[in-house]
Amino acid sequence: MKAMMLRSFGGPESFELCDAPQPSPAAGEVLVRVHATSINPLDYQVRRGDYADFVPLPAITGHDVSGVVEAVGPGVTTFSPGDEVWYTPQIFAGPGSYAEYHVAAESIVGKKPPTLSHLEAACVPLVGGTAWEALVVRAGLRVGESVLIHGGAGGVGHVAIQLAKAIGARVYTTVREANFEFAQSLGADGVIDYRKEDYVDAILRETGGRGVDVVFDTIGGDALSRSPDALAQLGRVVTIVDIAQPQNVIQAWGKNASYHFVFTRQNRGKLDELSTLVERGQLRPHVGAVYPLADIPLAHTQLETPNNGVRGKIAIAVAPAAP
Amino acid sequence: MKAMMLRSFGGPESFELCDAPQPSPAAGEVLVRVHATSINPLDYQVRRGDYADFVPLPAITGHDVSGVVEAVGPGVTTFSPGDEVWYTPQIFAGPGSYAEYHVAAESIVGKKPPTLSHLEAACVPLVGGTAWEALVVRAGLRVGESVLIHGGAGGVGHVAIQLAKAIGARVYTTVREANFEFAQSLGADGVIDYRKEDYVDAILRETGGRGVDVVFDTIGGDALSRSPDALAQLGRVVTIVDIAQPQNVIQAWGKNASYHFVFTRQNRGKLDELSTLVERGQLRPHVGAVYPLADIPLAHTQLETPNNGVRGKIAIAVAPAAP
């Protein structure tokens, strides 16, 4: 099978398209014909070597699958050949999704929502699972609360806006001016152009000085230290961008704030919740660009470029003609 | 009435014992004859001027009251003259407890547990309310979980150990060697001499490498950055020591940790819960030293001195003969 192989840690040129042996499903596993995958910041962090200790080389990486079950191993009861599925491969445990075939444990695989194309479906598992983990599981965002979502036009951000709206929260988000209408189309109640107005000022103005209940940090920078200024008492910050630089969090005590640090966990169980939202019309991923498997290095370059113009996600069409 | 007045922000010499007008209870308020108060780190932080913006001088400060209701204002229904009460005065809103009389809103006052002396009872409201807020409200410590309590021989720490045991958690705590038996007498399952063994090493050894579910930081220092090393996945850190120095929290993401920053809130509602624990024999404050009202400056000096030898709390006998 064709696979995009990471030969060494480094830039996008570290990838090489090659022929790799097609895997076989063991007991409890399914073999999936990958129709599409997508690109996440985690992907280029892995490529750069940020997690070198957990990724033996050469490696097939990639963290999203939408495809069709080709065969099942002994004991598999939930899936049959021909089923459309979506999932995030087990993180740092075996090959990823940049390949024509992928094998996964039955327990981490979900049924793909039929109303999404494979390209759309491949854009959801990692970012959708992350947004669910952050807003629902960790921050406990509730109906009637307010949330500031940083980077609302991005991969996680554009799903988080829709999820927060589905929860019944009031949603503020930061975007560049070019993405104003995109953010509004996703349901954002208040859109802040962070290059024109300080977001803390904007939040305090919009909330009458109270602040929001939850800040979702998808961008890093100084969000950890500044977030308390935009928070209400007992507000929560949830962050998915790990930063080694020391952070001044002195304002967190005065707000009785809670910080939830989120690193990707397996999304088992969340896929069916996300599927329900898709079926109800409350969640739809936005495919901002599509590349073929062979052009994954180009896709990485685009995602890593600041102000890359991509809205939502970059999808990768793996099957010759992804339906 | 006699009152210890803070004349300026600075050292213990900034206090002056003086005669002040006895306050009167307005509607919804009670006048309390203060039998005892106690000293907290918050007290010397206020005295130093850490919260100068919130404390107009001259000021009667102090954050714990145990006493007897002397008179009630119009509309007070819960209390009558002669009732024994305990509470924390409203923080940064009016006079504190370093005086022979104090007026408080009925709604923040609780009935003192009859089995405690006034000196004992005065040691509970602020630290007990803080420990309750930290472990019960914010960290959500549950039966069967494990917790590391830093500074288990201190004011908050010695109450937190007993509270965590009452919750049904396994309790580890750090103390100096001289306080080993004291910590064990409070119910600690594992006592760590932090000067003899690194506490992260000790916790990992005691938990078979898993880490604890909750770390309660009562000491500051590098506890924020090091805590994730002692935490299990999805563990929680709860901290009451505000630190302006930037903190490296990069390990927090890998542990999917949550940090709860706690600044004193009014303890309304928690007093009755604490009273129940006292009545059941699950909580008993330890009075490590007693000073008269006139010697509050000495009491401050002692509490501020590192390794001061005090176990539990320093109480202040305000009434001529506190029973």
PDB file of N, CA and C in Angstrom, chain A residues 133 138 224 233-234 239-250 252-254 256-265, chain B residues 133 138 224 233-234 239-250 252-254 256-265:
ATOM      1  N   GLU A 133     -13.530  16.970  24.909  1.00  0.00           N
ATOM      2  CA  GLU A 133     -12.785  16.766  26.156  1.00  0.00           C
ATOM      3  C   GLU A 133     -12.615  18.086  26.895  1.00  0.00           C
ATOM      4  N   ARG A 138     -13.770  18.522  30.765  1.00  0.00           N
ATOM      5  CA  ARG A 138     -12.871  19.208  31.692  1.00  0.00           C
ATOM      6  C   ARG A 138     -13.448  20.527  32.211  1.00  0.00           C
ATOM      7  N   LEU A 224      -2.378  32.021  28.904  1.00  0.00           N
ATOM      8  CA  LEU A 224      -2.474  31.486  30.271  1.00  0.00           C
ATOM      9  C   LEU A 224      -2.419  32.599  31.310  1.00  0.00           C
ATOM     10  N   GLN A 233     -15.517  35.452  38.360  1.00  0.00           N
ATOM     11  CA  GLN A 233     -15.150  34.689  39.553  1.00  0.00           C
ATOM     12  C   GLN A 233     -15.485  33.209  39.354  1.00  0.00           C
ATOM     13  N   LEU A 234     -14.572  32.335  39.791  1.00  0.00           N
ATOM     14  CA  LEU A 234     -14.724  30.883  39.657  1.00  0.00           C
ATOM     15  C   LEU A 234     -14.765  30.437  38.198  1.00  0.00           C
ATOM     16  N   THR A 239      -6.860  24.630  28.328  1.00  0.00           N
ATOM     17  CA  THR A 239      -5.801  24.906  27.361  1.00  0.00           C
ATOM     18  C   THR A 239      -5.277  23.623  26.735  1.00  0.00           C
ATOM     19  N   ILE A 240      -5.111  23.674  25.410  1.00  0.00           N
ATOM     20  CA  ILE A 240      -4.598  22.491  24.692  1.00  0.00           C
ATOM     21  C   ILE A 240      -3.225  22.760  24.095  1.00  0.00           C
ATOM     22  N   VAL A 241      -2.653  23.951  24.379  1.00  0.00           N
ATOM     23  CA  VAL A 241      -1.363  24.308  23.772  1.00  0.00           C
ATOM     24  C   VAL A 241      -0.294  24.290  24.852  1.00  0.00           C
ATOM     25  N   ASP A 242       0.531  23.249  24.865  1.00  0.00           N
ATOM     26  CA  ASP A 242       1.519  23.145  25.926  1.00  0.00           C
ATOM     27  C   ASP A 242       2.671  24.113  25.686  1.00  0.00           C
ATOM     28  N   ILE A 243       3.010  24.824  26.753  1.00  0.00           N
ATOM     29  CA  ILE A 243       4.014  25.887  26.684  1.00  0.00           C
ATOM     30  C   ILE A 243       5.049  25.653  27.766  1.00  0.00           C
ATOM     31  N   ALA A 244       6.325  25.540  27.350  1.00  0.00           N
ATOM     32  CA  ALA A 244       7.395  25.292  28.327  1.00  0.00           C
ATOM     33  C   ALA A 244       7.810  26.586  29.013  1.00  0.00           C
ATOM     34  N   GLN A 245       7.510  27.708  28.396  1.00  0.00           N
ATOM     35  CA  GLN A 245       7.917  29.000  28.961  1.00  0.00           C
ATOM     36  C   GLN A 245       7.146  29.259  30.259  1.00  0.00           C
ATOM     37  N   PRO A 246       7.841  29.692  31.331  1.00  0.00           N
ATOM     38  CA  PRO A 246       7.140  29.970  32.591  1.00  0.00           C
ATOM     39  C   PRO A 246       6.044  31.019  32.429  1.00  0.00           C
ATOM     40  N   GLN A 247       4.954  30.806  33.133  1.00  0.00           N
ATOM     41  CA  GLN A 247       3.773  31.649  33.014  1.00  0.00           C
ATOM     42  C   GLN A 247       3.478  32.336  34.341  1.00  0.00           C
ATOM     43  N   ASN A 248       3.202  33.614  34.295  1.00  0.00           N
ATOM     44  CA  ASN A 248       2.790  34.338  35.498  1.00  0.00           C
ATOM     45  C   ASN A 248       1.271  34.211  35.641  1.00  0.00           C
ATOM     46  N   VAL A 249       0.852  33.473  36.659  1.00  0.00           N
ATOM     47  CA  VAL A 249      -0.582  33.220  36.827  1.00  0.00           C
ATOM     48  C   VAL A 249      -1.124  33.869  38.100  1.00  0.00           C
ATOM     49  N   ILE A 250      -0.464  34.915  38.562  1.00  0.00           N
ATOM     50  CA  ILE A 250      -0.845  35.537  39.837  1.00  0.00           C
ATOM     51  C   ILE A 250      -2.305  35.982  39.841  1.00  0.00           C
ATOM     52  N   ALA A 252      -4.751  34.466  38.723  1.00  0.00           N
ATOM     53  CA  ALA A 252      -5.671  33.323  38.811  1.00  0.00           C
ATOM     54  C   ALA A 252      -6.266  33.178  40.210  1.00  0.00           C
ATOM     55  N   TRP A 253      -5.473  33.494  41.252  1.00  0.00           N
ATOM     56  CA  TRP A 253      -5.992  33.335  42.619  1.00  0.00           C
ATOM     57  C   TRP A 253      -7.153  34.289  42.891  1.00  0.00           C
ATOM     58  N   GLY A 254      -6.965  35.559  42.509  1.00  0.00           N
ATOM     59  CA  GLY A 254      -8.003  36.557  42.789  1.00  0.00           C
ATOM     60  C   GLY A 254      -9.330  36.211  42.135  1.00  0.00           C
ATOM     61  N   ASN A 256     -10.280  33.075  41.732  1.00  0.00           N
ATOM     62  CA  ASN A 256     -10.614  31.697  42.117  1.00  0.00           C
ATOM     63  C   ASN A 256     -10.778  30.830  40.866  1.00  0.00           C
ATOM     64  N   ALA A 257      -9.822  30.998  39.947  1.00  0.00           N
ATOM     65  CA  ALA A 257      -9.903  30.334  38.650  1.00  0.00           C
ATOM     66  C   ALA A 257      -9.448  28.878  38.727  1.00  0.00           C
ATOM     67  N   SER A 258      -9.928  28.080  37.792  1.00  0.00           N
ATOM     68  CA  SER A 258      -9.410  26.724  37.592  1.00  0.00           C
ATOM     69  C   SER A 258      -8.815  26.642  36.188  1.00  0.00           C
ATOM     70  N   TYR A 259      -7.651  26.000  36.097  1.00  0.00           N
ATOM     71  CA  TYR A 259      -7.008  25.774  34.801  1.00  0.00           C
ATOM     72  C   TYR A 259      -7.027  24.278  34.508  1.00  0.00           C
ATOM     73  N   HIS A 260      -7.546  23.940  33.355  1.00  0.00           N
ATOM     74  CA  HIS A 260      -7.544  22.536  32.942  1.00  0.00           C
ATOM     75  C   HIS A 260      -6.574  22.369  31.775  1.00  0.00           C
ATOM     76  N   PHE A 261      -5.537  21.564  31.993  1.00  0.00           N
ATOM     77  CA  PHE A 261      -4.531  21.317  30.970  1.00  0.00           C
ATOM     78  C   PHE A 261      -4.903  20.024  30.237  1.00  0.00           C
ATOM     79  N   VAL A 262      -5.065  20.137  28.922  1.00  0.00           N
ATOM     80  CA  VAL A 262      -5.582  18.999  28.152  1.00  0.00           C
ATOM     81  C   VAL A 262      -4.537  18.509  27.163  1.00  0.00           C
ATOM     82  N   PHE A 263      -4.157  17.271  27.294  1.00  0.00           N
ATOM     83  CA  PHE A 263      -3.365  16.621  26.253  1.00  0.00           C
ATOM     84  C   PHE A 263      -4.218  15.501  25.686  1.00  0.00           C
ATOM     85  N   THR A 264      -4.115  15.330  24.381  1.00  0.00           N
ATOM     86  CA  THR A 264      -4.972  14.374  23.692  1.00  0.00           C
ATOM     87  C   THR A 264      -5.045  13.029  24.394  1.00  0.00           C
ATOM     88  N   ARG A 265      -6.254  12.620  24.711  1.00  0.00           N
ATOM     89  CA  ARG A 265      -6.484  11.248  25.152  1.00  0.00           C
ATOM     90  C   ARG A 265      -7.306  10.564  24.072  1.00  0.00           C
TER      91      ARG A 265
ATOM     92  N   GLU B 133     -13.155  24.566  51.085  1.00  0.00           N
ATOM     93  CA  GLU B 133     -13.240  25.112  49.726  1.00  0.00           C
ATOM     94  C   GLU B 133     -12.266  24.388  48.790  1.00  0.00           C
ATOM     95  N   ARG B 138     -13.513  22.669  45.340  1.00  0.00           N
ATOM     96  CA  ARG B 138     -12.732  22.879  44.119  1.00  0.00           C
ATOM     97  C   ARG B 138     -12.097  21.586  43.602  1.00  0.00           C
ATOM     98  N   LEU B 224       3.894  24.438  42.337  1.00  0.00           N
ATOM     99  CA  LEU B 224       3.066  24.469  41.128  1.00  0.00           C
ATOM    100  C   LEU B 224       3.725  23.741  39.969  1.00  0.00           C
ATOM    101  N   GLN B 233      -2.682  10.576  36.230  1.00  0.00           N
ATOM    102  CA  GLN B 233      -3.419  11.141  35.089  1.00  0.00           C
ATOM    103  C   GLN B 233      -4.742  11.738  35.576  1.00  0.00           C
ATOM    104  N   LEU B 234      -5.080  12.919  35.027  1.00  0.00           N
ATOM    105  CA  LEU B 234      -6.299  13.637  35.393  1.00  0.00           C
ATOM    106  C   LEU B 234      -6.311  14.061  36.862  1.00  0.00           C
ATOM    107  N   THR B 239      -4.313  25.112  45.060  1.00  0.00           N
ATOM    108  CA  THR B 239      -3.274  25.945  45.666  1.00  0.00           C
ATOM    109  C   THR B 239      -3.865  27.188  46.298  1.00  0.00           C
ATOM    110  N   ILE B 240      -3.399  27.484  47.522  1.00  0.00           N
ATOM    111  CA  ILE B 240      -3.891  28.672  48.232  1.00  0.00           C
ATOM    112  C   ILE B 240      -2.802  29.712  48.417  1.00  0.00           C
ATOM    113  N   VAL B 241      -1.610  29.455  47.842  1.00  0.00           N
ATOM    114  CA  VAL B 241      -0.495  30.372  48.027  1.00  0.00           C
ATOM    115  C   VAL B 241      -0.219  31.098  46.716  1.00  0.00           C
ATOM    116  N   ASP B 242      -0.624  32.357  46.646  1.00  0.00           N
ATOM    117  CA  ASP B 242      -0.461  33.071  45.383  1.00  0.00           C
ATOM    118  C   ASP B 242       0.987  33.478  45.178  1.00  0.00           C
ATOM    119  N   ILE B 243       1.480  33.207  43.984  1.00  0.00           N
ATOM    120  CA  ILE B 243       2.875  33.420  43.641  1.00  0.00           C
ATOM    121  C   ILE B 243       2.948  34.244  42.367  1.00  0.00           C
ATOM    122  N   ALA B 244       3.639  35.390  42.471  1.00  0.00           N
ATOM    123  CA  ALA B 244       3.755  36.264  41.294  1.00  0.00           C
ATOM    124  C   ALA B 244       4.843  35.776  40.347  1.00  0.00           C
ATOM    125  N   GLN B 245       5.761  34.966  40.874  1.00  0.00           N
ATOM    126  CA  GLN B 245       6.867  34.485  40.047  1.00  0.00           C
ATOM    127  C   GLN B 245       6.351  33.538  38.974  1.00  0.00           C
ATOM    128  N   PRO B 246       6.789  33.717  37.711  1.00  0.00           N
ATOM    129  CA  PRO B 246       6.311  32.820  36.645  1.00  0.00           C
ATOM    130  C   PRO B 246       6.618  31.350  36.943  1.00  0.00           C
ATOM    131  N   GLN B 247       5.694  30.492  36.565  1.00  0.00           N
ATOM    132  CA  GLN B 247       5.783  29.066  36.866  1.00  0.00           C
ATOM    133  C   GLN B 247       5.837  28.251  35.570  1.00  0.00           C
ATOM    134  N   ASN B 248       6.755  27.316  35.519  1.00  0.00           N
ATOM    135  CA  ASN B 248       6.801  26.401  34.379  1.00  0.00           C
ATOM    136  C   ASN B 248       5.868  25.226  34.654  1.00  0.00           C
ATOM    137  N   VAL B 249       4.786  25.170  33.885  1.00  0.00           N
ATOM    138  CA  VAL B 249       3.779  24.127  34.133  1.00  0.00           C
ATOM    139  C   VAL B 249       3.686  23.150  32.967  1.00  0.00           C
ATOM    140  N   ILE B 250       4.787  23.016  32.209  1.00  0.00           N
ATOM    141  CA  ILE B 250       4.748  22.184  30.996  1.00  0.00           C
ATOM    142  C   ILE B 250       4.343  20.745  31.303  1.00  0.00           C
ATOM    143  N   ALA B 252       2.094  19.788  33.214  1.00  0.00           N
ATOM    144  CA  ALA B 252       0.663  19.687  33.524  1.00  0.00           C
ATOM    145  C   ALA B 252      -0.130  19.104  32.363  1.00  0.00           C
ATOM    146  N   TRP B 253       0.275  19.405  31.132  1.00  0.00           N
ATOM    147  CA  TRP B 253      -0.485  18.897  29.973  1.00  0.00           C
ATOM    148  C   TRP B 253      -0.386  17.367  29.871  1.00  0.00           C
ATOM    149  N   GLY B 254       0.844  16.860  30.026  1.00  0.00           N
ATOM    150  CA  GLY B 254       1.035  15.417  29.882  1.00  0.00           C
ATOM    151  C   GLY B 254       0.225  14.623  30.901  1.00  0.00           C
ATOM    152  N   ASN B 256      -2.714  15.695  31.964  1.00  0.00           N
ATOM    153  CA  ASN B 256      -4.113  16.157  31.871  1.00  0.00           C
ATOM    154  C   ASN B 256      -4.572  16.686  33.237  1.00  0.00           C
ATOM    155  N   ALA B 257      -3.701  17.489  33.825  1.00  0.00           N
ATOM    156  CA  ALA B 257      -3.949  17.983  35.187  1.00  0.00           C
ATOM    157  C   ALA B 257      -4.903  19.172  35.187  1.00  0.00           C
ATOM    158  N   SER B 258      -5.565  19.379  36.317  1.00  0.00           N
ATOM    159  CA  SER B 258      -6.333  20.598  36.558  1.00  0.00           C
ATOM    160  C   SER B 258      -5.730  21.317  37.757  1.00  0.00           C
ATOM    161  N   TYR B 259      -5.610  22.630  37.633  1.00  0.00           N
ATOM    162  CA  TYR B 259      -5.117  23.459  38.739  1.00  0.00           C
ATOM    163  C   TYR B 259      -6.260  24.328  39.221  1.00  0.00           C
ATOM    164  N   HIS B 260      -6.526  24.272  40.509  1.00  0.00           N
ATOM    165  CA  HIS B 260      -7.552  25.127  41.091  1.00  0.00           C
ATOM    166  C   HIS B 260      -6.876  26.166  41.980  1.00  0.00           C
ATOM    167  N   PHE B 261      -7.022  27.423  41.623  1.00  0.00           N
ATOM    168  CA  PHE B 261      -6.432  28.527  42.377  1.00  0.00           C
ATOM    169  C   PHE B 261      -7.485  29.056  43.342  1.00  0.00           C
ATOM    170  N   VAL B 262      -7.153  29.048  44.625  1.00  0.00           N
ATOM    171  CA  VAL B 262      -8.148  29.386  45.648  1.00  0.00           C
ATOM    172  C   VAL B 262      -7.723  30.641  46.395  1.00  0.00           C
ATOM    173  N   PHE B 263      -8.571  31.637  46.340  1.00  0.00           N
ATOM    174  CA  PHE B 263      -8.396  32.787  47.220  1.00  0.00           C
ATOM    175  C   PHE B 263      -9.612  32.818  48.132  1.00  0.00           C
ATOM    176  N   THR B 264      -9.367  33.184  49.390  1.00  0.00           N
ATOM    177  CA  THR B 264     -10.416  33.116  50.395  1.00  0.00           C
ATOM    178  C   THR B 264     -11.720  33.739  49.911  1.00  0.00           C
ATOM    179  N   ARG B 265     -12.782  32.952  49.968  1.00  0.00           N
ATOM    180  CA  ARG B 265     -14.115  33.504  49.779  1.00  0.00           C
ATOM    181  C   ARG B 265     -14.829  33.386  51.116  1.00  0.00           C
TER     182      ARG B 265
END
